[in-house]
Amino acid sequence: MHKKVAVDDVRVGMKVVELDINWMNSPFWRHAFKIKSDKEIRQIKQFCKFVVIDLNESDLAATNHLRQKISDQQEALEAQKTAQLAKKKQKEEKKTEPVEAADTAAWQRLKKAEKDLEQTVEQMSDVFSDIKVGRAVDSPKLKRSVETMAQDVLNDSSSLLLLTRLKEKEQSLAEKSVNVCVLTLTFAKHLGIRKDQLYELGLGALLHDIGMLKVPDNLLNHPGPLNSSQKAIIEQHVMDGVSFVGLNEDLSSMESLRDMIACHHERYDGSGYPRGLKGKSIPLFARILGITTTYEAMTRERFYSESSSPTQALAKLYRWRYKLFDGRLVEKFIQALGVYPPGCLVELNTGQVAVVTAINPDVRTRPVIRVLLSKDQTALTDQPELDLLMPELAHINILRTLDTRDLDLPSV
């Protein structure tokens, strides 16, 4: 149950799911997080008038005072207050126009990407729900999902990559599959793969783990190492996925789709499963998918493993080239994402902390960044976006990447 809450009623332990400011004007990297300290509450009060919380995901002690207040009268007053705030906000936005053209364009691109990403996740959730209960696949819905992601990646892959990094840990199968689709299509775009083949790659990325729908939840959420019998059940998802495609009239004729599902866990040195294929005997699209699925898994927190930063994950892939993965493809993947992928947190030589928002294809060590923290580590109200490729910013350099766990940031 979601509830709008005035900032004066915010408590440590509440699960925030929405703020009343947009992301581009916000000092917070994510807008969904659990409040852990009084410092976070002070920052929320500084920038917001109200927040939306999830009562079910919040600590009971943090929301007792709210649960006692809920009544028809108060709900009516709250609705009235929300309408007044929305009206006031609308007037304030009109007063601030026109804003800088570059910021407006960036914001519009990000909002479109966010809308498309959310819509695709919703569509894939529906598809997977239908499959799980034995209903036929909604092929038009599946086709729309792939085409939307392919077109968005061709238009603006940086916004999509940034948004996939802002998601919370332990995502659903639909969210994970869409993340893999974005990464795979971004990689394919860099490789120069023909546009007509992007559909097949995107479809394979969305459906690569479809067999996981048959794996029991207690195994999917298992917190520790799996024993041999549990591993066998997990690994069976590959053949279950292949069987599903073979039985589907709209999908069974697509050989590349079957290859991607069957072989995305195969490894270059023959150590993968289910067939232990080696080197170039692994189909190209499956070799691509093996890299993108591994990167996605490493950069997302799971029940049994903490996440790696994007830079750490790329470094691991580089160490595994010509062992677990096709070395030339690994190097191309690193080129595609850049040394500092979108969503990566970095420390600058000025002492400030920034998030990478876009890659500069010509000089990948000089990305576009948005500064989040000042040199004394306080959140900035006005977050400047800097293109490090501009000559006048030549004095600003990235010192190192940062782990979000090392930062005292709200919503990170």
Short mmCIF file of N, CA and C in Angstrom, two decimals, residues 36-204:
data_model
loop_
_atom_site.label_atom_id
_atom_site.label_comp_id
_atom_site.label_asym_id
_atom_site.label_seq_id
_atom_site.Cartn_x
_atom_site.Cartn_y
_atom_site.Cartn_z
N LYS A 36 17.63 5.27 6.18
CA LYS A 36 18.49 4.61 7.16
C LYS A 36 19.04 5.55 8.24
N SER A 37 18.91 6.86 8.05
CA SER A 37 19.53 7.77 9.01
C SER A 37 18.77 9.10 9.07
N ASP A 38 19.03 9.83 10.16
CA ASP A 38 18.44 11.17 10.31
C ASP A 38 18.99 12.13 9.26
N LYS A 39 20.21 11.87 8.81
CA LYS A 39 20.81 12.73 7.78
C LYS A 39 19.99 12.65 6.50
N GLU A 40 19.54 11.45 6.14
CA GLU A 40 18.72 11.30 4.95
C GLU A 40 17.40 12.04 5.10
N ILE A 41 16.84 12.00 6.31
CA ILE A 41 15.58 12.73 6.57
C ILE A 41 15.79 14.23 6.38
N ARG A 42 16.92 14.74 6.87
CA ARG A 42 17.20 16.18 6.70
C ARG A 42 17.32 16.55 5.23
N GLN A 43 17.96 15.68 4.44
CA GLN A 43 18.10 15.96 3.01
C GLN A 43 16.75 15.91 2.30
N ILE A 44 15.90 14.97 2.70
CA ILE A 44 14.56 14.90 2.11
C ILE A 44 13.78 16.18 2.42
N LYS A 45 13.86 16.64 3.67
CA LYS A 45 13.14 17.85 4.07
C LYS A 45 13.67 19.09 3.33
N GLN A 46 14.96 19.05 2.99
CA GLN A 46 15.56 20.19 2.30
C GLN A 46 15.02 20.34 0.88
N PHE A 47 14.76 19.19 0.20
CA PHE A 47 14.42 19.24 -1.21
C PHE A 47 12.96 18.91 -1.52
N CYS A 48 12.24 18.31 -0.59
CA CYS A 48 10.89 17.83 -0.90
C CYS A 48 9.83 18.43 0.03
N LYS A 49 8.59 18.37 -0.42
CA LYS A 49 7.46 18.75 0.40
C LYS A 49 6.72 17.50 0.88
N PHE A 50 6.72 16.45 0.04
CA PHE A 50 6.15 15.19 0.46
C PHE A 50 6.82 14.05 -0.29
N VAL A 51 6.66 12.84 0.22
CA VAL A 51 7.18 11.65 -0.44
C VAL A 51 6.05 10.62 -0.48
N VAL A 52 6.24 9.60 -1.30
CA VAL A 52 5.32 8.46 -1.31
C VAL A 52 6.06 7.27 -0.71
N ILE A 53 5.45 6.61 0.27
CA ILE A 53 6.10 5.46 0.90
C ILE A 53 5.27 4.20 0.67
N ASP A 54 5.93 3.06 0.78
CA ASP A 54 5.26 1.76 0.73
C ASP A 54 5.10 1.28 2.18
N LEU A 55 3.87 1.30 2.67
CA LEU A 55 3.62 0.91 4.06
C LEU A 55 4.00 -0.54 4.31
N ASN A 56 3.79 -1.40 3.30
CA ASN A 56 4.08 -2.82 3.49
C ASN A 56 5.57 -3.10 3.58
N GLU A 57 6.39 -2.29 2.88
CA GLU A 57 7.84 -2.50 2.85
C GLU A 57 8.55 -1.71 3.94
N SER A 58 7.83 -0.84 4.64
CA SER A 58 8.42 -0.02 5.70
C SER A 58 8.41 -0.79 7.02
N ASP A 59 9.34 -0.41 7.91
CA ASP A 59 9.35 -1.00 9.24
C ASP A 59 8.07 -0.59 9.98
N LEU A 60 7.48 -1.54 10.70
CA LEU A 60 6.21 -1.28 11.38
C LEU A 60 6.32 -0.12 12.36
N ALA A 61 7.43 -0.07 13.11
CA ALA A 61 7.60 0.98 14.12
C ALA A 61 7.68 2.36 13.48
N ALA A 62 8.16 2.41 12.23
CA ALA A 62 8.31 3.71 11.56
C ALA A 62 6.99 4.24 11.04
N THR A 63 5.98 3.39 10.93
CA THR A 63 4.72 3.82 10.31
C THR A 63 3.52 3.73 11.24
N ASN A 64 3.74 3.37 12.50
CA ASN A 64 2.61 3.26 13.45
C ASN A 64 1.82 4.56 13.53
N HIS A 65 2.55 5.68 13.58
CA HIS A 65 1.87 6.97 13.73
C HIS A 65 1.02 7.28 12.49
N LEU A 66 1.46 6.79 11.32
CA LEU A 66 0.67 7.03 10.12
C LEU A 66 -0.56 6.13 10.07
N ARG A 67 -0.37 4.89 10.43
CA ARG A 67 -1.49 3.95 10.40
C ARG A 67 -2.63 4.41 11.31
N GLN A 68 -2.27 5.04 12.45
CA GLN A 68 -3.27 5.53 13.38
C GLN A 68 -4.01 6.75 12.82
N LYS A 69 -3.34 7.49 11.94
CA LYS A 69 -3.94 8.72 11.41
C LYS A 69 -4.91 8.47 10.26
N ILE A 70 -4.75 7.32 9.60
CA ILE A 70 -5.51 7.11 8.37
C ILE A 70 -7.01 7.09 8.65
N SER A 71 -7.73 7.94 7.96
CA SER A 71 -9.19 7.99 8.08
C SER A 71 -9.72 8.64 6.82
N ASP A 72 -11.01 8.52 6.59
CA ASP A 72 -11.61 9.11 5.39
C ASP A 72 -11.38 10.60 5.33
N GLN A 73 -11.53 11.27 6.47
CA GLN A 73 -11.37 12.72 6.49
C GLN A 73 -9.95 13.12 6.13
N GLN A 74 -8.97 12.41 6.73
CA GLN A 74 -7.58 12.76 6.47
C GLN A 74 -7.19 12.45 5.04
N GLU A 75 -7.74 11.36 4.48
CA GLU A 75 -7.46 11.03 3.09
C GLU A 75 -7.97 12.13 2.17
N ALA A 76 -9.16 12.68 2.51
CA ALA A 76 -9.72 13.76 1.70
C ALA A 76 -8.85 15.01 1.78
N LEU A 77 -8.40 15.32 3.01
CA LEU A 77 -7.53 16.48 3.18
C LEU A 77 -6.22 16.30 2.44
N GLU A 78 -5.71 15.08 2.49
CA GLU A 78 -4.45 14.80 1.80
C GLU A 78 -4.59 14.96 0.29
N ALA A 79 -5.71 14.47 -0.25
CA ALA A 79 -5.95 14.60 -1.68
C ALA A 79 -6.03 16.08 -2.09
N GLN A 80 -6.70 16.86 -1.23
CA GLN A 80 -6.81 18.29 -1.50
C GLN A 80 -5.43 18.95 -1.47
N LYS A 81 -4.63 18.57 -0.49
CA LYS A 81 -3.29 19.14 -0.37
C LYS A 81 -2.42 18.76 -1.57
N THR A 82 -2.53 17.50 -2.01
CA THR A 82 -1.77 17.04 -3.15
C THR A 82 -2.12 17.83 -4.40
N ALA A 83 -3.42 18.07 -4.61
CA ALA A 83 -3.86 18.85 -5.77
C ALA A 83 -3.31 20.27 -5.73
N GLN A 84 -3.33 20.86 -4.52
CA GLN A 84 -2.80 22.22 -4.38
C GLN A 84 -1.30 22.27 -4.67
N LEU A 85 -0.58 21.27 -4.16
CA LEU A 85 0.87 21.21 -4.41
C LEU A 85 1.16 21.03 -5.90
N ALA A 86 0.36 20.16 -6.54
CA ALA A 86 0.56 19.92 -7.97
C ALA A 86 0.32 21.20 -8.78
N LYS A 87 -0.73 21.94 -8.37
CA LYS A 87 -1.05 23.19 -9.07
C LYS A 87 0.07 24.21 -8.87
N LYS A 88 0.55 24.29 -7.63
CA LYS A 88 1.64 25.22 -7.32
C LYS A 88 2.90 24.85 -8.09
N LYS A 89 3.18 23.54 -8.13
CA LYS A 89 4.37 23.06 -8.84
C LYS A 89 4.28 23.39 -10.32
N GLN A 90 3.06 23.24 -10.89
CA GLN A 90 2.86 23.54 -12.30
C GLN A 90 3.13 25.01 -12.59
N LYS A 91 2.65 25.89 -11.69
CA LYS A 91 2.90 27.32 -11.85
C LYS A 91 4.39 27.64 -11.76
N GLU A 92 5.07 26.98 -10.79
CA GLU A 92 6.51 27.22 -10.61
C GLU A 92 7.30 26.77 -11.83
N GLU A 93 6.87 25.63 -12.42
CA GLU A 93 7.57 25.15 -13.61
C GLU A 93 7.40 26.13 -14.76
N LYS A 94 6.19 26.72 -14.86
CA LYS A 94 5.97 27.69 -15.93
C LYS A 94 6.83 28.93 -15.74
N LYS A 95 7.02 29.32 -14.46
CA LYS A 95 7.83 30.51 -14.16
C LYS A 95 9.28 30.32 -14.55
N THR A 96 9.76 29.08 -14.43
CA THR A 96 11.19 28.82 -14.69
C THR A 96 11.48 28.66 -16.17
N GLU A 97 10.46 28.58 -17.00
CA GLU A 97 10.70 28.44 -18.43
C GLU A 97 11.06 29.80 -19.03
N PRO A 98 11.91 29.83 -20.10
CA PRO A 98 12.54 28.65 -20.67
C PRO A 98 13.83 28.29 -19.94
N VAL A 99 14.11 26.98 -19.83
CA VAL A 99 15.39 26.53 -19.26
C VAL A 99 16.35 26.31 -20.40
N GLU A 100 17.59 25.97 -20.04
CA GLU A 100 18.60 25.77 -21.08
C GLU A 100 18.15 24.65 -22.02
N ALA A 101 18.35 24.86 -23.32
CA ALA A 101 17.88 23.91 -24.32
C ALA A 101 18.51 22.53 -24.14
N ALA A 102 19.78 22.49 -23.80
CA ALA A 102 20.48 21.21 -23.66
C ALA A 102 19.88 20.40 -22.52
N ASP A 103 19.62 21.07 -21.38
CA ASP A 103 19.04 20.37 -20.24
C ASP A 103 17.63 19.87 -20.56
N THR A 104 16.87 20.70 -21.28
CA THR A 104 15.52 20.30 -21.64
C THR A 104 15.54 19.08 -22.53
N ALA A 105 16.42 19.06 -23.53
CA ALA A 105 16.51 17.92 -24.45
C ALA A 105 16.94 16.67 -23.71
N ALA A 106 17.91 16.81 -22.81
CA ALA A 106 18.38 15.65 -22.05
C ALA A 106 17.27 15.09 -21.17
N TRP A 107 16.53 16.00 -20.55
CA TRP A 107 15.43 15.58 -19.68
C TRP A 107 14.35 14.86 -20.48
N GLN A 108 14.01 15.39 -21.67
CA GLN A 108 12.99 14.77 -22.51
C GLN A 108 13.43 13.39 -22.98
N ARG A 109 14.70 13.25 -23.33
CA ARG A 109 15.21 11.94 -23.76
C ARG A 109 15.14 10.94 -22.61
N LEU A 110 15.53 11.40 -21.43
CA LEU A 110 15.52 10.51 -20.27
C LEU A 110 14.10 10.09 -19.90
N LYS A 111 13.16 11.03 -19.95
CA LYS A 111 11.78 10.70 -19.60
C LYS A 111 11.17 9.73 -20.62
N LYS A 112 11.48 9.92 -21.89
CA LYS A 112 10.97 8.99 -22.90
C LYS A 112 11.55 7.59 -22.68
N ALA A 113 12.86 7.54 -22.42
CA ALA A 113 13.51 6.25 -22.18
C ALA A 113 12.92 5.58 -20.95
N GLU A 114 12.66 6.37 -19.90
CA GLU A 114 12.10 5.83 -18.67
C GLU A 114 10.70 5.26 -18.92
N LYS A 115 9.90 5.99 -19.66
CA LYS A 115 8.54 5.54 -19.98
C LYS A 115 8.58 4.25 -20.78
N ASP A 116 9.44 4.21 -21.81
CA ASP A 116 9.53 3.02 -22.65
C ASP A 116 10.05 1.82 -21.87
N LEU A 117 11.02 2.08 -20.98
CA LEU A 117 11.59 0.98 -20.18
C LEU A 117 10.53 0.40 -19.25
N GLU A 118 9.78 1.27 -18.57
CA GLU A 118 8.74 0.80 -17.65
C GLU A 118 7.65 0.04 -18.40
N GLN A 119 7.30 0.55 -19.59
CA GLN A 119 6.26 -0.10 -20.38
C GLN A 119 6.72 -1.48 -20.86
N THR A 120 7.98 -1.59 -21.23
CA THR A 120 8.51 -2.87 -21.70
C THR A 120 8.57 -3.88 -20.56
N VAL A 121 8.99 -3.43 -19.37
CA VAL A 121 9.01 -4.32 -18.20
C VAL A 121 7.59 -4.82 -17.90
N GLU A 122 6.62 -3.92 -17.98
CA GLU A 122 5.23 -4.30 -17.72
C GLU A 122 4.74 -5.33 -18.75
N GLN A 123 5.09 -5.10 -20.02
CA GLN A 123 4.69 -6.03 -21.07
C GLN A 123 5.33 -7.40 -20.86
N MET A 124 6.61 -7.43 -20.51
CA MET A 124 7.30 -8.70 -20.30
C MET A 124 6.79 -9.40 -19.04
N SER A 125 6.40 -8.64 -18.03
CA SER A 125 5.80 -9.25 -16.84
C SER A 125 4.51 -9.98 -17.22
N ASP A 126 3.72 -9.34 -18.09
CA ASP A 126 2.48 -9.98 -18.57
C ASP A 126 2.79 -11.24 -19.36
N VAL A 127 3.78 -11.16 -20.23
CA VAL A 127 4.16 -12.32 -21.05
C VAL A 127 4.59 -13.49 -20.17
N PHE A 128 5.47 -13.21 -19.19
CA PHE A 128 5.95 -14.28 -18.32
C PHE A 128 4.83 -14.84 -17.43
N SER A 129 3.92 -13.97 -16.99
CA SER A 129 2.79 -14.44 -16.18
C SER A 129 1.91 -15.38 -16.99
N ASP A 130 1.66 -15.03 -18.25
CA ASP A 130 0.86 -15.89 -19.12
C ASP A 130 1.52 -17.25 -19.31
N ILE A 131 2.82 -17.24 -19.56
CA ILE A 131 3.56 -18.49 -19.78
C ILE A 131 3.51 -19.37 -18.54
N LYS A 132 3.66 -18.74 -17.37
CA LYS A 132 3.72 -19.51 -16.13
C LYS A 132 2.42 -20.25 -15.85
N VAL A 133 1.29 -19.69 -16.26
CA VAL A 133 0.01 -20.35 -16.01
C VAL A 133 -0.50 -21.12 -17.23
N GLY A 134 0.36 -21.24 -18.26
CA GLY A 134 0.01 -22.07 -19.40
C GLY A 134 -0.75 -21.40 -20.51
N ARG A 135 -0.88 -20.07 -20.45
CA ARG A 135 -1.56 -19.37 -21.54
C ARG A 135 -0.62 -19.15 -22.71
N ALA A 136 -1.20 -18.93 -23.88
CA ALA A 136 -0.40 -18.71 -25.09
C ALA A 136 0.36 -17.40 -25.00
N VAL A 137 1.53 -17.36 -25.64
CA VAL A 137 2.34 -16.15 -25.65
C VAL A 137 1.65 -15.07 -26.47
N ASP A 138 1.63 -13.86 -25.94
CA ASP A 138 1.09 -12.72 -26.68
C ASP A 138 2.18 -12.22 -27.62
N SER A 139 2.23 -12.78 -28.83
CA SER A 139 3.31 -12.46 -29.77
C SER A 139 3.37 -10.98 -30.15
N PRO A 140 2.22 -10.33 -30.40
CA PRO A 140 2.29 -8.89 -30.71
C PRO A 140 2.91 -8.07 -29.57
N LYS A 141 2.58 -8.42 -28.33
CA LYS A 141 3.14 -7.71 -27.18
C LYS A 141 4.65 -7.93 -27.10
N LEU A 142 5.08 -9.16 -27.37
CA LEU A 142 6.50 -9.49 -27.37
C LEU A 142 7.23 -8.72 -28.47
N LYS A 143 6.61 -8.65 -29.63
CA LYS A 143 7.20 -7.94 -30.76
C LYS A 143 7.33 -6.45 -30.46
N ARG A 144 6.30 -5.86 -29.83
CA ARG A 144 6.35 -4.44 -29.47
C ARG A 144 7.49 -4.17 -28.49
N SER A 145 7.68 -5.07 -27.54
CA SER A 145 8.74 -4.90 -26.55
C SER A 145 10.11 -4.84 -27.21
N VAL A 146 10.36 -5.78 -28.11
CA VAL A 146 11.66 -5.83 -28.78
C VAL A 146 11.86 -4.60 -29.67
N GLU A 147 10.85 -4.25 -30.44
CA GLU A 147 10.98 -3.13 -31.36
C GLU A 147 11.19 -1.82 -30.62
N THR A 148 10.51 -1.64 -29.48
CA THR A 148 10.68 -0.42 -28.69
C THR A 148 12.10 -0.31 -28.17
N MET A 149 12.62 -1.39 -27.60
CA MET A 149 13.98 -1.36 -27.06
C MET A 149 15.01 -1.16 -28.16
N ALA A 150 14.82 -1.81 -29.30
CA ALA A 150 15.77 -1.67 -30.41
C ALA A 150 15.82 -0.24 -30.91
N GLN A 151 14.65 0.38 -31.09
CA GLN A 151 14.62 1.76 -31.58
C GLN A 151 15.21 2.72 -30.56
N ASP A 152 14.91 2.52 -29.27
CA ASP A 152 15.44 3.40 -28.23
C ASP A 152 16.96 3.28 -28.13
N VAL A 153 17.48 2.07 -28.27
CA VAL A 153 18.94 1.89 -28.22
C VAL A 153 19.60 2.58 -29.41
N LEU A 154 18.99 2.46 -30.58
CA LEU A 154 19.55 3.13 -31.76
C LEU A 154 19.53 4.65 -31.59
N ASN A 155 18.49 5.16 -30.92
CA ASN A 155 18.34 6.62 -30.74
C ASN A 155 19.17 7.15 -29.58
N ASP A 156 19.19 6.44 -28.45
CA ASP A 156 19.80 6.99 -27.23
C ASP A 156 20.10 5.87 -26.23
N SER A 157 21.14 5.11 -26.49
CA SER A 157 21.45 3.97 -25.61
C SER A 157 21.93 4.43 -24.24
N SER A 158 22.54 5.62 -24.14
CA SER A 158 23.08 6.08 -22.86
C SER A 158 21.99 6.25 -21.81
N SER A 159 20.84 6.83 -22.21
CA SER A 159 19.75 7.02 -21.25
C SER A 159 19.24 5.69 -20.72
N LEU A 160 19.10 4.70 -21.61
CA LEU A 160 18.63 3.39 -21.19
C LEU A 160 19.63 2.72 -20.25
N LEU A 161 20.92 2.81 -20.59
CA LEU A 161 21.95 2.21 -19.73
C LEU A 161 21.96 2.86 -18.36
N LEU A 162 21.79 4.18 -18.32
CA LEU A 162 21.75 4.89 -17.04
C LEU A 162 20.55 4.42 -16.21
N LEU A 163 19.39 4.32 -16.83
CA LEU A 163 18.18 3.94 -16.10
C LEU A 163 18.26 2.51 -15.57
N THR A 164 18.88 1.60 -16.32
CA THR A 164 18.99 0.23 -15.83
C THR A 164 19.90 0.16 -14.61
N ARG A 165 20.82 1.12 -14.46
CA ARG A 165 21.70 1.15 -13.29
C ARG A 165 20.99 1.73 -12.06
N LEU A 166 19.87 2.41 -12.25
CA LEU A 166 19.17 3.04 -11.13
C LEU A 166 18.15 2.12 -10.48
N LYS A 167 18.03 0.89 -11.00
CA LYS A 167 17.05 -0.03 -10.44
C LYS A 167 17.56 -0.63 -9.14
N GLU A 168 16.61 -1.06 -8.31
CA GLU A 168 16.97 -1.65 -7.03
C GLU A 168 17.44 -3.09 -7.22
N LYS A 169 18.08 -3.62 -6.17
CA LYS A 169 18.57 -4.99 -6.21
C LYS A 169 17.41 -5.98 -6.26
N GLU A 170 17.77 -7.23 -6.58
CA GLU A 170 16.81 -8.34 -6.63
C GLU A 170 15.58 -8.00 -7.46
N GLN A 171 15.83 -7.77 -8.74
CA GLN A 171 14.74 -7.43 -9.64
C GLN A 171 14.01 -8.69 -10.11
N SER A 172 12.84 -8.47 -10.69
CA SER A 172 12.05 -9.57 -11.23
C SER A 172 12.71 -10.11 -12.50
N LEU A 173 12.24 -11.28 -12.95
CA LEU A 173 12.76 -11.85 -14.20
C LEU A 173 12.53 -10.90 -15.36
N ALA A 174 11.37 -10.22 -15.37
CA ALA A 174 11.08 -9.28 -16.45
C ALA A 174 12.09 -8.13 -16.46
N GLU A 175 12.37 -7.56 -15.29
CA GLU A 175 13.31 -6.44 -15.21
C GLU A 175 14.72 -6.88 -15.61
N LYS A 176 15.16 -8.05 -15.12
CA LYS A 176 16.49 -8.54 -15.47
C LYS A 176 16.59 -8.80 -16.97
N SER A 177 15.55 -9.37 -17.55
CA SER A 177 15.56 -9.68 -18.98
C SER A 177 15.60 -8.40 -19.82
N VAL A 178 14.87 -7.38 -19.40
CA VAL A 178 14.90 -6.10 -20.13
C VAL A 178 16.28 -5.44 -20.00
N ASN A 179 16.89 -5.52 -18.81
CA ASN A 179 18.25 -4.99 -18.64
C ASN A 179 19.22 -5.68 -19.59
N VAL A 180 19.13 -7.01 -19.68
CA VAL A 180 20.00 -7.77 -20.59
C VAL A 180 19.73 -7.37 -22.03
N CYS A 181 18.47 -7.12 -22.36
CA CYS A 181 18.11 -6.70 -23.72
C CYS A 181 18.77 -5.36 -24.07
N VAL A 182 18.71 -4.40 -23.15
CA VAL A 182 19.34 -3.09 -23.38
C VAL A 182 20.85 -3.25 -23.60
N LEU A 183 21.50 -4.02 -22.75
CA LEU A 183 22.94 -4.24 -22.87
C LEU A 183 23.29 -4.93 -24.19
N THR A 184 22.51 -5.95 -24.54
CA THR A 184 22.79 -6.73 -25.74
C THR A 184 22.60 -5.89 -27.00
N LEU A 185 21.54 -5.12 -27.05
CA LEU A 185 21.30 -4.28 -28.23
C LEU A 185 22.32 -3.14 -28.33
N THR A 186 22.74 -2.60 -27.18
CA THR A 186 23.79 -1.58 -27.18
C THR A 186 25.09 -2.16 -27.75
N PHE A 187 25.42 -3.36 -27.30
CA PHE A 187 26.61 -4.05 -27.79
C PHE A 187 26.50 -4.33 -29.29
N ALA A 188 25.33 -4.82 -29.72
CA ALA A 188 25.12 -5.13 -31.13
C ALA A 188 25.23 -3.89 -32.00
N LYS A 189 24.71 -2.78 -31.50
CA LYS A 189 24.82 -1.50 -32.23
C LYS A 189 26.29 -1.14 -32.43
N HIS A 190 27.10 -1.31 -31.38
CA HIS A 190 28.53 -1.01 -31.47
C HIS A 190 29.23 -1.94 -32.46
N LEU A 191 28.80 -3.20 -32.51
CA LEU A 191 29.42 -4.17 -33.42
C LEU A 191 29.00 -3.94 -34.87
N GLY A 192 27.99 -3.12 -35.08
CA GLY A 192 27.53 -2.86 -36.44
C GLY A 192 26.65 -3.96 -36.99
N ILE A 193 26.01 -4.71 -36.12
CA ILE A 193 25.10 -5.77 -36.57
C ILE A 193 23.90 -5.15 -37.27
N ARG A 194 23.50 -5.78 -38.36
CA ARG A 194 22.43 -5.22 -39.19
C ARG A 194 21.15 -4.99 -38.39
N LYS A 195 20.44 -3.96 -38.76
CA LYS A 195 19.22 -3.59 -38.04
C LYS A 195 18.20 -4.70 -38.05
N ASP A 196 18.12 -5.45 -39.17
CA ASP A 196 17.12 -6.52 -39.24
C ASP A 196 17.47 -7.69 -38.32
N GLN A 197 18.75 -7.78 -37.89
CA GLN A 197 19.14 -8.83 -36.95
C GLN A 197 18.98 -8.41 -35.49
N LEU A 198 18.79 -7.10 -35.27
CA LEU A 198 18.61 -6.63 -33.90
C LEU A 198 17.36 -7.23 -33.27
N TYR A 199 16.34 -7.46 -34.07
CA TYR A 199 15.10 -8.04 -33.53
C TYR A 199 15.37 -9.43 -32.94
N GLU A 200 16.11 -10.25 -33.69
CA GLU A 200 16.42 -11.60 -33.21
C GLU A 200 17.25 -11.55 -31.93
N LEU A 201 18.25 -10.67 -31.92
CA LEU A 201 19.10 -10.55 -30.72
C LEU A 201 18.29 -10.04 -29.53
N GLY A 202 17.47 -9.04 -29.76
CA GLY A 202 16.66 -8.49 -28.68
C GLY A 202 15.67 -9.51 -28.14
N LEU A 203 15.07 -10.29 -29.04
CA LEU A 203 14.12 -11.32 -28.61
C LEU A 203 14.84 -12.39 -27.79
N GLY A 204 16.04 -12.79 -28.24
CA GLY A 204 16.81 -13.78 -27.50
C GLY A 204 17.19 -13.27 -26.11
#
